[in-house]
Amino acid sequence: MVAVEGTVRLRPEGTANPDLATGQVELADCTVEVLNAAEAPPFPVDDRTDIDEAVRLRHRFVDLRRPRMQANLRRRSAVLAAMRAAMVRQGFVEIETPLLWTPTPEGAREFAVPSRLHHGDFYVLPQSPQIAKQLLMVAGFDRYFQIARCLRDEDLRADRQFEFAQLDLELSFGSAGDVQEAVTEAVVDATEAATGERPGTVEHLTWHEAMDRFGTDKPDLRFAMELVDMSDIFAGSGVKALQAPCVKAIAVPGGAALGRSRLDALVDRAKGIGAKGLAWFKVTAAAGGGSGLDSPLDKFLGDEERSALSTRTGAEPGDLVLVVADGWRTACTVLGALRLELGRMPVGEGERRFCWVTDFPMFDGVDDAGYPVAAHHPFTMPHPEDLALLGSDPAAVRSQAYDLVLNGWELGSGSVRIHREDVQRRVFDALGISPDDAELRFGFLLAAFRYGAPPHAGFAVGIDRLVAILCGEENIREVIAFPKTQSGTDPMTGAPKPIAPGALHDLGIRVVPRD
RNA sequence: GGUCCUGUGGUGCAGUCUGGAGUGCACGCCGGCCUGUCAAGCCGGAGGUCGCGGGUUCAAAUCCCGUCAGGACCGCCA
């Protein structure tokens, strides 16, 4: 660490270097003062090499000097500033909510914080400020926002850390559309602030449409390869493998070049996701013009089926058509996964295609006791037209929940909330939460609602994911100053670590060895 | 809980499949030279528990088993 003093002057003719930021000038008549001696850094402080993750994190203070990390964190700062400005401009009030919250055993596993003053009792760190912000609606803050830290004790991934940041917001007397407008403004502003480019139109898809066309609830709209329905074509088919309620296909450009082992791997992958099988057809150029098919199943196909496989999907010679026959949900999911596997683009490539996915199902699957599981959270308002189905056909109930998606990443989710006690009771009932149970878990929220709860709706944007995409990073660790490893440790500090026996004693906690 | 990939001087790699002396490359570090260079150049040098433990073998970085660490994914993430 040195301080250099001198005179800045233009470099002599012929020695300027346009590749350097300071390439036009030089320092003359320097004095150099050593402020602090330093050891050689543990790895090169540049962007040219990929350093082992554990080494980077152990010396994060050095790692963060690299130009890439400097740019990422500064870009993150610009995103936060733009979001905050957009929210304030739209009349939202920034309010902080507690980090020491109360257990709400529902959804993600919570981090527990032992209470020193009340032995045996625990606070938890909030997995989101969900309930607190609903209480703020009751309290009359009709437009709330917060750049909130959320904590979930679930396994880590490239796009998931224990703690993450959300632009959390809620508004009263507004529709889902109002929420989406407010969020869109914030993320579009943030994108422009971070990249200098303002994204184009933000599209809206229903959940059903997203599944039907892209086989996922978080479609990457940067590339086509859309799912095509072939159910009618194969309805009375003689091909046993393709007899199912739903037959879907995708065309893979240039996919005819894939070798047998790669195709077999795709079949295995399809089966791994839950398909009974995967049919593939290489589209070939026919002798007299037109096209033919190369596939083990070709000889079983009728003429109509054969031609539909290429005309419907738009496949040209040299392309590959993949077909899954199954239930609608499975056929879509499997082809959606294969579409990604074969077409996925690096996160930093192409344009930024935001889209809203709306009308999610209210429930997703059933729990051990056979009750439906809330797809979003239990305070989500069902679609008004589907209210009657709550008791009879829960799987068919759509909710007023919506996700924001960018290039195949789920950026966040939100919903219109239930503000009427009778509706909340019916939803709890459908979920198998008894009135006593509900009182125990969410009593304070239900009580608040009795004092006049406005209709309200909200959203939360995953800031780490948004910033990662805007930085062209595949991993959110690259946009977080001090992240954890995949096993939840911090190689720099050594956390988590044992605490002193005295501290344990104060907390009334005894550690038992793992089995 | 599971699947897969990776682990070799400070850093990034090759060597592992097909066992034969810690062999090699680039960067960095130390010393010297050079001094209009800017990823400087030239000469010399130091630096290794091949993640760890066990097994097979005359012989293991290399094969086998276990384990630890990092990563990607499945489960999980209302």
JSON list of N, CA, C and O in Angstrom, two decimals, chain A residues 402-424:
[
{"chain": "A", "resi": 402, "resn": "TYR", "atom": "N", "xyz": [-48.78, -14.56, -8.80]},
{"chain": "A", "resi": 402, "resn": "TYR", "atom": "CA", "xyz": [-48.07, -14.26, -10.04]},
{"chain": "A", "resi": 402, "resn": "TYR", "atom": "C", "xyz": [-46.58, -14.22, -9.77]},
{"chain": "A", "resi": 402, "resn": "TYR", "atom": "O", "xyz": [-46.12, -13.89, -8.69]},
{"chain": "A", "resi": 403, "resn": "ASP", "atom": "N", "xyz": [-45.82, -14.61, -10.78]},
{"chain": "A", "resi": 403, "resn": "ASP", "atom": "CA", "xyz": [-44.36, -14.60, -10.70]},
{"chain": "A", "resi": 403, "resn": "ASP", "atom": "C", "xyz": [-43.80, -13.62, -11.71]},
{"chain": "A", "resi": 403, "resn": "ASP", "atom": "O", "xyz": [-44.41, -13.41, -12.78]},
{"chain": "A", "resi": 404, "resn": "LEU", "atom": "N", "xyz": [-42.66, -13.07, -11.40]},
{"chain": "A", "resi": 404, "resn": "LEU", "atom": "CA", "xyz": [-41.91, -12.30, -12.39]},
{"chain": "A", "resi": 404, "resn": "LEU", "atom": "C", "xyz": [-40.74, -13.16, -12.83]},
{"chain": "A", "resi": 404, "resn": "LEU", "atom": "O", "xyz": [-40.01, -13.70, -11.99]},
{"chain": "A", "resi": 405, "resn": "VAL", "atom": "N", "xyz": [-40.57, -13.30, -14.14]},
{"chain": "A", "resi": 405, "resn": "VAL", "atom": "CA", "xyz": [-39.55, -14.19, -14.68]},
{"chain": "A", "resi": 405, "resn": "VAL", "atom": "C", "xyz": [-38.66, -13.42, -15.64]},
{"chain": "A", "resi": 405, "resn": "VAL", "atom": "O", "xyz": [-39.15, -12.58, -16.41]},
{"chain": "A", "resi": 406, "resn": "LEU", "atom": "N", "xyz": [-37.36, -13.67, -15.56]},
{"chain": "A", "resi": 406, "resn": "LEU", "atom": "CA", "xyz": [-36.42, -13.04, -16.49]},
{"chain": "A", "resi": 406, "resn": "LEU", "atom": "C", "xyz": [-35.48, -14.11, -17.04]},
{"chain": "A", "resi": 406, "resn": "LEU", "atom": "O", "xyz": [-34.73, -14.73, -16.29]},
{"chain": "A", "resi": 407, "resn": "ASN", "atom": "N", "xyz": [-35.56, -14.32, -18.34]},
{"chain": "A", "resi": 407, "resn": "ASN", "atom": "CA", "xyz": [-34.65, -15.25, -19.03]},
{"chain": "A", "resi": 407, "resn": "ASN", "atom": "C", "xyz": [-34.57, -16.62, -18.35]},
{"chain": "A", "resi": 407, "resn": "ASN", "atom": "O", "xyz": [-33.48, -17.19, -18.22]},
{"chain": "A", "resi": 408, "resn": "GLY", "atom": "N", "xyz": [-35.70, -17.12, -17.89]},
{"chain": "A", "resi": 408, "resn": "GLY", "atom": "CA", "xyz": [-35.72, -18.46, -17.33]},
{"chain": "A", "resi": 408, "resn": "GLY", "atom": "C", "xyz": [-35.44, -18.52, -15.83]},
{"chain": "A", "resi": 408, "resn": "GLY", "atom": "O", "xyz": [-35.39, -19.60, -15.26]},
{"chain": "A", "resi": 409, "resn": "TRP", "atom": "N", "xyz": [-35.21, -17.36, -15.21]},
{"chain": "A", "resi": 409, "resn": "TRP", "atom": "CA", "xyz": [-35.00, -17.32, -13.76]},
{"chain": "A", "resi": 409, "resn": "TRP", "atom": "C", "xyz": [-36.25, -16.76, -13.10]},
{"chain": "A", "resi": 409, "resn": "TRP", "atom": "O", "xyz": [-36.76, -15.73, -13.53]},
{"chain": "A", "resi": 410, "resn": "GLU", "atom": "N", "xyz": [-36.72, -17.40, -12.03]},
{"chain": "A", "resi": 410, "resn": "GLU", "atom": "CA", "xyz": [-37.81, -16.85, -11.26]},
{"chain": "A", "resi": 410, "resn": "GLU", "atom": "C", "xyz": [-37.25, -15.70, -10.42]},
{"chain": "A", "resi": 410, "resn": "GLU", "atom": "O", "xyz": [-36.41, -15.90, -9.55]},
{"chain": "A", "resi": 411, "resn": "LEU", "atom": "N", "xyz": [-37.73, -14.49, -10.71]},
{"chain": "A", "resi": 411, "resn": "LEU", "atom": "CA", "xyz": [-37.19, -13.32, -10.01]},
{"chain": "A", "resi": 411, "resn": "LEU", "atom": "C", "xyz": [-37.98, -13.00, -8.76]},
{"chain": "A", "resi": 411, "resn": "LEU", "atom": "O", "xyz": [-37.52, -12.23, -7.92]},
{"chain": "A", "resi": 412, "resn": "GLY", "atom": "N", "xyz": [-39.17, -13.55, -8.66]},
{"chain": "A", "resi": 412, "resn": "GLY", "atom": "CA", "xyz": [-39.94, -13.26, -7.47]},
{"chain": "A", "resi": 412, "resn": "GLY", "atom": "C", "xyz": [-41.38, -13.66, -7.66]},
{"chain": "A", "resi": 412, "resn": "GLY", "atom": "O", "xyz": [-41.79, -14.05, -8.76]},
{"chain": "A", "resi": 413, "resn": "SER", "atom": "N", "xyz": [-42.13, -13.57, -6.57]},
{"chain": "A", "resi": 413, "resn": "SER", "atom": "CA", "xyz": [-43.53, -13.94, -6.67]},
{"chain": "A", "resi": 413, "resn": "SER", "atom": "C", "xyz": [-44.35, -13.09, -5.71]},
{"chain": "A", "resi": 413, "resn": "SER", "atom": "O", "xyz": [-43.82, -12.49, -4.79]},
{"chain": "A", "resi": 414, "resn": "GLY", "atom": "N", "xyz": [-45.63, -13.06, -6.01]},
{"chain": "A", "resi": 414, "resn": "GLY", "atom": "CA", "xyz": [-46.52, -12.27, -5.18]},
{"chain": "A", "resi": 414, "resn": "GLY", "atom": "C", "xyz": [-47.94, -12.73, -5.40]},
{"chain": "A", "resi": 414, "resn": "GLY", "atom": "O", "xyz": [-48.20, -13.66, -6.16]},
{"chain": "A", "resi": 415, "resn": "SER", "atom": "N", "xyz": [-48.85, -12.05, -4.71]},
{"chain": "A", "resi": 415, "resn": "SER", "atom": "CA", "xyz": [-50.24, -12.45, -4.85]},
{"chain": "A", "resi": 415, "resn": "SER", "atom": "C", "xyz": [-51.16, -11.37, -4.31]},
{"chain": "A", "resi": 415, "resn": "SER", "atom": "O", "xyz": [-50.73, -10.49, -3.56]},
{"chain": "A", "resi": 416, "resn": "VAL", "atom": "N", "xyz": [-52.43, -11.51, -4.70]},
{"chain": "A", "resi": 416, "resn": "VAL", "atom": "CA", "xyz": [-53.49, -10.80, -3.99]},
{"chain": "A", "resi": 416, "resn": "VAL", "atom": "C", "xyz": [-53.75, -11.61, -2.73]},
{"chain": "A", "resi": 416, "resn": "VAL", "atom": "O", "xyz": [-53.82, -12.84, -2.78]},
{"chain": "A", "resi": 417, "resn": "ARG", "atom": "N", "xyz": [-53.82, -10.93, -1.58]},
{"chain": "A", "resi": 417, "resn": "ARG", "atom": "CA", "xyz": [-53.98, -11.67, -0.33]},
{"chain": "A", "resi": 417, "resn": "ARG", "atom": "C", "xyz": [-55.45, -11.79, 0.03]},
{"chain": "A", "resi": 417, "resn": "ARG", "atom": "O", "xyz": [-56.28, -10.97, -0.36]},
{"chain": "A", "resi": 418, "resn": "ILE", "atom": "N", "xyz": [-55.70, -12.78, 0.86]},
{"chain": "A", "resi": 418, "resn": "ILE", "atom": "CA", "xyz": [-57.05, -12.91, 1.42]},
{"chain": "A", "resi": 418, "resn": "ILE", "atom": "C", "xyz": [-57.19, -11.87, 2.52]},
{"chain": "A", "resi": 418, "resn": "ILE", "atom": "O", "xyz": [-56.35, -11.78, 3.40]},
{"chain": "A", "resi": 419, "resn": "HIS", "atom": "N", "xyz": [-58.25, -11.05, 2.46]},
{"chain": "A", "resi": 419, "resn": "HIS", "atom": "CA", "xyz": [-58.44, -10.08, 3.53]},
{"chain": "A", "resi": 419, "resn": "HIS", "atom": "C", "xyz": [-59.74, -10.32, 4.29]},
{"chain": "A", "resi": 419, "resn": "HIS", "atom": "O", "xyz": [-60.04, -9.62, 5.23]},
{"chain": "A", "resi": 420, "resn": "ARG", "atom": "N", "xyz": [-60.51, -11.32, 3.85]},
{"chain": "A", "resi": 420, "resn": "ARG", "atom": "CA", "xyz": [-61.78, -11.62, 4.53]},
{"chain": "A", "resi": 420, "resn": "ARG", "atom": "C", "xyz": [-61.65, -12.91, 5.32]},
{"chain": "A", "resi": 420, "resn": "ARG", "atom": "O", "xyz": [-61.17, -13.93, 4.82]},
{"chain": "A", "resi": 421, "resn": "GLU", "atom": "N", "xyz": [-62.14, -12.87, 6.54]},
{"chain": "A", "resi": 421, "resn": "GLU", "atom": "CA", "xyz": [-61.96, -14.00, 7.43]},
{"chain": "A", "resi": 421, "resn": "GLU", "atom": "C", "xyz": [-62.66, -15.26, 6.91]},
{"chain": "A", "resi": 421, "resn": "GLU", "atom": "O", "xyz": [-62.14, -16.37, 7.04]},
{"chain": "A", "resi": 422, "resn": "ASP", "atom": "N", "xyz": [-63.84, -15.09, 6.29]},
{"chain": "A", "resi": 422, "resn": "ASP", "atom": "CA", "xyz": [-64.57, -16.29, 5.83]},
{"chain": "A", "resi": 422, "resn": "ASP", "atom": "C", "xyz": [-63.79, -17.01, 4.73]},
{"chain": "A", "resi": 422, "resn": "ASP", "atom": "O", "xyz": [-63.72, -18.24, 4.71]},
{"chain": "A", "resi": 423, "resn": "VAL", "atom": "N", "xyz": [-63.18, -16.24, 3.82]},
{"chain": "A", "resi": 423, "resn": "VAL", "atom": "CA", "xyz": [-62.41, -16.87, 2.74]},
{"chain": "A", "resi": 423, "resn": "VAL", "atom": "C", "xyz": [-61.17, -17.54, 3.32]},
{"chain": "A", "resi": 423, "resn": "VAL", "atom": "O", "xyz": [-60.82, -18.67, 2.98]},
{"chain": "A", "resi": 424, "resn": "GLN", "atom": "N", "xyz": [-60.50, -16.82, 4.25]},
{"chain": "A", "resi": 424, "resn": "GLN", "atom": "CA", "xyz": [-59.31, -17.38, 4.87]},
{"chain": "A", "resi": 424, "resn": "GLN", "atom": "C", "xyz": [-59.64, -18.70, 5.57]},
{"chain": "A", "resi": 424, "resn": "GLN", "atom": "O", "xyz": [-58.89, -19.66, 5.49]}
]
